[in-house]
Short mmCIF file of C-alpha atoms and ligand atoms in Angstrom, two decimals:
data_model
loop_
_atom_site.label_atom_id
_atom_site.label_comp_id
_atom_site.label_asym_id
_atom_site.label_seq_id
_atom_site.Cartn_x
_atom_site.Cartn_y
_atom_site.Cartn_z
CA MET A 8 -2.72 15.83 -15.73
CA ILE A 9 -4.48 12.32 -15.48
CA HIS A 10 -2.84 9.50 -17.76
CA ILE A 11 -5.10 7.21 -19.04
CA LYS A 12 -3.45 3.47 -19.13
CA ASN A 13 -4.58 0.73 -21.93
CA ARG A 14 -5.45 -2.90 -21.20
CA GLU A 15 -1.63 -3.93 -22.36
CA GLU A 16 -0.53 -0.78 -20.24
CA ILE A 17 -2.20 -2.59 -17.28
CA GLU A 18 -1.63 -5.73 -17.49
CA LEU A 19 2.28 -4.87 -17.47
CA MET A 20 1.82 -2.12 -14.01
CA ARG A 21 -0.31 -5.91 -12.75
CA GLU A 22 3.37 -7.49 -13.25
CA SER A 23 5.18 -4.50 -12.01
CA ALA A 24 2.24 -4.72 -8.81
CA LEU A 25 2.50 -8.55 -8.32
CA ILE A 26 6.20 -7.92 -7.59
CA VAL A 27 5.63 -5.71 -4.99
CA SER A 28 3.19 -8.31 -3.83
CA LYS A 29 5.56 -11.07 -4.01
CA THR A 30 8.10 -9.10 -2.13
CA LEU A 31 6.23 -8.63 0.68
CA GLY A 32 5.25 -12.06 0.67
CA MET A 33 8.62 -13.08 1.19
CA LEU A 34 9.57 -10.41 4.04
CA ALA A 35 6.54 -12.00 5.30
CA SER A 36 7.84 -15.28 6.64
CA GLU A 37 11.12 -12.32 7.33
CA VAL A 38 9.47 -10.18 10.48
CA LYS A 39 10.25 -11.07 13.83
CA PRO A 40 11.77 -10.28 16.87
CA GLY A 41 15.40 -9.29 16.19
CA VAL A 42 16.20 -8.85 12.87
CA THR A 43 16.52 -5.36 11.70
CA THR A 44 14.66 -3.54 8.42
CA LEU A 45 17.89 -2.24 7.10
CA HIS A 46 18.19 -6.50 6.58
CA LEU A 47 14.75 -6.29 5.34
CA ASP A 48 15.73 -4.15 2.92
CA LYS A 49 18.41 -5.95 1.62
CA LEU A 50 16.96 -8.89 1.04
CA ALA A 51 13.65 -7.29 0.08
CA GLU A 52 15.93 -5.30 -2.51
CA ALA A 53 17.81 -8.54 -4.09
CA PHE A 54 14.26 -10.56 -4.51
CA ILE A 55 13.27 -7.80 -6.39
CA ARG A 56 16.10 -7.57 -8.80
CA ASP A 57 15.85 -11.25 -9.00
CA HIS A 58 12.51 -11.16 -10.06
CA GLY A 59 13.43 -8.37 -13.61
CA ALA A 60 12.30 -5.10 -11.71
CA VAL A 61 14.17 -2.08 -10.01
CA PRO A 62 13.37 -1.54 -6.47
CA GLY A 63 10.89 1.61 -6.96
CA PHE A 64 12.41 4.50 -4.18
CA LEU A 65 15.82 3.82 -4.31
CA GLY A 66 16.85 6.95 -5.28
CA LEU A 67 13.39 8.10 -5.74
CA TYR A 68 13.48 12.26 -4.37
CA ASP A 69 17.22 10.61 -2.83
CA PHE A 70 15.83 7.84 -0.73
CA PRO A 71 18.46 6.30 0.36
CA ASN A 72 16.31 2.71 0.51
CA THR A 73 14.55 -0.34 -1.16
CA LEU A 74 11.94 0.05 1.30
CA CYS A 75 9.97 2.62 3.82
CA MET A 76 10.30 0.86 7.43
CA SER A 77 7.71 2.69 9.22
CA PRO A 78 8.09 0.87 12.72
CA ASN A 79 5.05 1.90 15.57
CA ALA A 80 4.55 5.62 15.94
CA GLN A 81 6.32 6.18 12.94
CA VAL A 82 3.69 6.58 9.84
CA VAL A 83 5.47 6.34 6.48
CA HIS A 84 9.19 7.02 4.84
CA GLY A 85 10.75 5.66 7.96
CA ILE A 86 14.84 4.83 6.88
CA PRO A 87 16.01 1.55 6.44
CA ASN A 88 18.34 0.74 10.10
CA ASN A 89 20.52 -1.84 12.59
CA THR A 90 17.55 -1.41 15.48
CA PRO A 91 15.97 -4.84 15.61
CA LEU A 92 12.07 -5.14 15.11
CA LYS A 93 10.56 -6.75 19.00
CA ASP A 94 8.16 -8.55 19.83
CA GLY A 95 5.10 -6.36 20.29
CA ASP A 96 5.93 -3.90 17.32
CA ILE A 97 4.36 -3.23 14.28
CA ILE A 98 6.09 -2.79 11.16
CA SER A 99 4.81 -1.15 8.27
CA ILE A 100 6.54 -1.96 5.06
CA ASP A 101 6.24 0.20 1.71
CA CYS A 102 7.69 -1.30 -1.51
CA GLY A 103 8.25 0.19 -4.83
CA ALA A 104 9.41 -1.88 -7.69
CA LEU A 105 9.42 -0.69 -12.19
CA LYS A 106 10.21 -3.52 -14.25
CA ASN A 107 8.58 -2.74 -18.09
CA ASP A 108 8.61 1.21 -17.57
CA PHE A 109 5.79 1.12 -14.29
CA TYR A 110 5.39 1.31 -11.32
CA GLY A 111 4.34 -1.11 -8.42
CA ASP A 112 3.69 0.47 -4.99
CA HIS A 113 1.97 -1.33 -1.80
CA ALA A 114 1.99 -1.39 1.24
CA TYR A 115 1.42 -3.33 4.83
CA THR A 116 1.95 -3.85 8.65
CA PHE A 117 2.93 -6.33 10.39
CA ALA A 118 2.27 -7.73 13.77
CA VAL A 119 5.74 -8.61 15.48
CA GLY A 120 5.54 -11.21 17.85
CA GLU A 121 2.50 -10.91 19.34
CA ILE A 122 0.75 -7.62 19.58
CA SER A 123 -1.72 -6.12 21.49
CA GLU A 124 -5.12 -5.85 20.69
CA GLU A 125 -5.98 -2.49 20.52
CA ILE A 126 -3.02 -2.37 18.06
CA LYS A 127 -4.39 -5.96 16.17
CA LYS A 128 -7.79 -4.03 15.71
CA LEU A 129 -6.60 -0.88 14.92
CA LEU A 130 -4.49 -2.79 11.82
CA GLU A 131 -7.97 -4.27 10.71
CA VAL A 132 -9.71 -1.17 11.02
CA THR A 133 -7.33 -0.11 8.62
CA ARG A 134 -7.38 -2.94 6.29
CA ALA A 135 -10.75 -2.71 5.82
CA SER A 136 -10.77 1.14 5.64
CA LEU A 137 -8.67 0.22 2.33
CA TYR A 138 -11.36 -2.11 0.86
CA VAL A 139 -14.51 0.25 1.52
CA GLY A 140 -12.33 3.10 -0.16
CA ILE A 141 -12.10 0.60 -3.13
CA GLU A 142 -15.17 0.02 -3.69
CA GLN A 143 -15.67 3.91 -4.37
CA PHE A 144 -13.36 3.81 -7.33
CA LYS A 145 -15.58 3.49 -10.01
CA VAL A 146 -16.84 5.39 -13.08
CA GLY A 147 -18.97 7.63 -12.31
CA ASN A 148 -17.34 8.41 -8.50
CA ARG A 149 -14.88 11.17 -7.51
CA VAL A 150 -12.06 11.66 -5.27
CA GLY A 151 -14.11 12.10 -2.76
CA ASP A 152 -16.37 9.25 -2.84
CA VAL A 153 -12.85 7.50 -1.78
CA GLY A 154 -12.07 9.71 0.69
CA PHE A 155 -14.75 10.21 2.39
CA ALA A 156 -15.44 5.87 2.73
CA ILE A 157 -12.47 5.86 4.46
CA GLN A 158 -12.40 8.80 6.80
CA LYS A 159 -15.68 8.17 7.75
CA PHE A 160 -15.09 4.20 8.55
CA THR A 161 -12.06 5.04 10.33
CA GLU A 162 -13.25 8.03 12.22
CA ASP A 163 -16.24 5.76 13.15
CA ALA A 164 -13.38 3.76 15.01
CA GLY A 165 -12.18 6.24 16.33
CA TYR A 166 -9.18 6.20 14.90
CA GLY A 167 -7.04 9.50 13.24
CA VAL A 168 -7.01 9.98 9.36
CA VAL A 169 -3.55 11.48 8.63
CA ARG A 170 -4.20 14.87 6.46
CA GLU A 171 -1.00 16.08 5.22
CA LEU A 172 -0.30 12.34 3.05
CA VAL A 173 -2.84 10.96 0.61
CA GLY A 174 -2.24 8.28 -2.23
CA HIS A 175 -1.79 8.84 -5.50
CA GLY A 176 -1.78 8.15 -9.69
CA LEU A 177 0.21 5.64 -10.65
CA GLY A 178 1.98 4.88 -13.84
CA LYS A 179 5.34 5.30 -15.53
CA LYS A 180 6.18 8.13 -12.51
CA MET A 181 5.12 6.43 -9.24
CA HIS A 182 3.23 10.02 -7.91
CA GLU A 183 0.70 11.06 -10.75
CA ASP A 184 -2.52 12.72 -10.56
CA PRO A 185 -4.91 12.93 -9.07
CA GLU A 186 -4.30 12.99 -5.33
CA MET A 187 -6.07 10.41 -3.23
CA PRO A 188 -6.68 11.36 -0.02
CA ASN A 189 -8.07 9.47 2.98
CA TYR A 190 -10.48 11.93 4.33
CA GLY A 191 -12.95 13.91 1.74
CA LYS A 192 -16.60 15.23 0.20
CA ARG A 193 -19.27 12.79 -1.18
CA GLY A 194 -19.15 14.27 -5.00
CA LYS A 195 -16.29 16.11 -4.71
CA GLY A 196 -12.56 16.07 -6.98
CA LYS A 197 -11.74 14.44 -9.86
CA LYS A 198 -14.15 12.08 -11.50
CA PHE A 199 -12.77 8.80 -12.41
CA VAL A 200 -13.08 6.83 -15.41
CA GLU A 201 -11.95 3.96 -17.25
CA GLY A 202 -8.33 3.07 -17.86
CA MET A 203 -7.39 5.36 -14.40
CA VAL A 204 -5.10 3.85 -12.40
CA VAL A 205 -3.89 4.66 -8.72
CA ALA A 206 -2.57 3.86 -5.44
CA ILE A 207 -4.92 4.10 -2.80
CA GLU A 208 -3.48 4.03 0.94
CA PRO A 209 -5.31 4.99 4.29
CA MET A 210 -2.63 5.68 6.79
CA THR A 211 -4.41 5.24 10.03
CA ASN A 212 -3.34 6.43 13.92
CA LEU A 213 -4.62 5.12 17.19
CA GLY A 214 -4.84 8.56 19.03
CA THR A 215 -4.48 11.83 16.94
CA LYS A 216 -4.50 12.76 13.33
CA ASN A 217 -1.78 14.92 13.72
CA ILE A 218 2.05 14.08 12.79
CA LYS A 219 5.40 15.55 12.66
CA GLN A 220 8.48 14.86 10.62
CA LEU A 221 12.23 13.87 12.50
CA LYS A 222 14.68 16.48 11.42
CA ASP A 223 16.35 13.58 8.95
CA GLY A 224 13.51 14.88 6.03
CA TRP A 225 12.14 11.97 6.07
CA THR A 226 10.91 9.82 8.36
CA ILE A 227 7.12 10.81 9.45
CA LEU A 228 5.65 10.17 12.92
CA THR A 229 2.64 10.52 14.72
CA ALA A 230 2.47 13.73 17.16
CA ASP A 231 1.40 12.20 19.67
CA GLY A 232 3.61 8.78 19.55
CA LYS A 233 0.90 6.33 19.39
CA PRO A 234 0.81 4.11 16.78
CA SER A 235 -0.14 4.25 13.39
CA ALA A 236 -1.00 2.05 10.51
CA HIS A 237 -0.43 2.02 6.59
CA PHE A 238 -1.86 -0.38 3.72
CA GLU A 239 -1.97 0.14 -0.02
CA HIS A 240 -3.01 -1.30 -2.92
CA ASN A 241 -3.13 -0.36 -6.37
CA ILE A 242 -6.11 -0.79 -8.20
CA ALA A 243 -7.59 0.14 -11.49
CA ILE A 244 -10.94 1.04 -13.51
CA ILE A 245 -11.82 -1.75 -15.65
CA ASP A 246 -14.84 -2.18 -16.93
CA GLY A 247 -16.34 1.19 -15.45
CA SER A 248 -15.52 -0.76 -11.98
CA PRO A 249 -12.11 -1.35 -9.14
CA GLU A 250 -9.41 -3.51 -10.25
CA ILE A 251 -6.56 -4.80 -7.52
CA LEU A 252 -3.31 -5.37 -9.42
CA SER A 253 -1.77 -6.02 -6.05
CA THR A 254 -2.67 -8.41 -4.10
CA PHE A 255 -2.29 -9.91 0.05
CA ASP A 256 -2.29 -12.98 -0.23
CA TYR A 257 1.23 -13.62 -0.70
CA VAL A 258 0.90 -12.28 3.01
CA HIS A 259 -1.63 -13.96 3.72
CA GLU A 260 -0.34 -16.88 3.13
CA VAL A 261 2.65 -16.61 4.88
CA LEU A 262 1.02 -14.90 7.89
CA GLY A 263 -1.97 -17.62 7.93
CA ILE A 264 -5.17 -15.00 7.36
CA THR A 265 -8.40 -16.49 5.32
CA THR A 266 -10.28 -14.04 4.26
CA ASP A 267 -12.08 -13.19 1.07
CA GLU A 268 -12.31 -9.23 1.01
CA GLU A 269 -9.93 -8.48 -2.57
CA LEU A 270 -12.65 -10.79 -4.08
CA PRO A 271 -14.78 -8.54 -5.42
CA PHE A 272 -12.02 -6.98 -6.98
CA LYS A 273 -10.10 -9.19 -8.57
CA THR A 274 -11.02 -10.85 -11.91
CA THR A 275 -11.14 -14.93 -12.67
CA SER A 276 -8.95 -14.55 -14.97
CA HIS A 277 -6.13 -12.60 -13.80
CA GLY A 278 -4.89 -11.52 -9.53
CA ASN A 279 -5.71 -14.25 -8.13
CA LEU A 280 -2.78 -16.53 -6.60
CA GLU A 281 -3.70 -20.00 -8.74
CA SER A 282 -3.74 -17.84 -12.24
CA VAL A 283 -0.61 -15.96 -10.50
CA GLN A 284 1.06 -19.67 -10.40
CA GLU A 285 -0.22 -20.47 -13.68
CA ARG A 286 1.04 -17.64 -15.61
CA GLY A 287 4.56 -18.67 -13.55
CA MET A 288 4.96 -14.99 -11.59
CA ALA A 289 5.22 -17.23 -8.53
MG1 MG B 17 3.56 3.03 -0.76
MG1 MG B 18 1.75 5.11 -2.57
#
């Protein structure tokens, strides 16, 4: 069953989403060679609590930490540990926050120090595929339209699209209907309507689309050991069109990345960094 949100609920969801956005922004300046994922996890937990929210993943389905930390060949659901990150690694950080009974949930894959051109391109294509998918999340379209767009964009670039893990509806539960696969057929699946809120989250492998799971019961990694990237946003349908409730602006400000990729999916009154600061959120 799909839970439709009214405008007030969507604004509460924006607040939760922006706490995650800011947490990722804080982490952007901490990700470097030598730092451990467990250290970053503790920083994130304190930051989220300082912002009046509760870590969204901690204890969810018994997950032991605040962040899912998935380096290199790990796709998602990696558990923070004491292994230091090293130059040339990538680290996918997935973060959730719960405030006012609503969840925020998004993810960014960071370069640690200098990474190869091949992996840089994997990150860029995966991030771009997220917006290709978001563009299709509008009234009248269906779940398959988003999946098809992401899959085509990703496979045209020569990468593998993970099948077993998918995006999802978001709200008072972390995972609501509908499932939002990163593959699919145009015109198929549930129809999008006003007030839907989802997490779209392409998980893209440099090599095979196939995955395996570690014995810890959590960590998902690529079957061929090649790197995987993960980017995620939270998006609502407002006035028929997709509006991103989360933002990578905080991350990109730290990383010195200039892009207007979120611009078509932002309102003038919300969502952009300036208005966020005006509203006392920064
Ligand atoms: Mg997530
Ligand atoms: Mg998610």
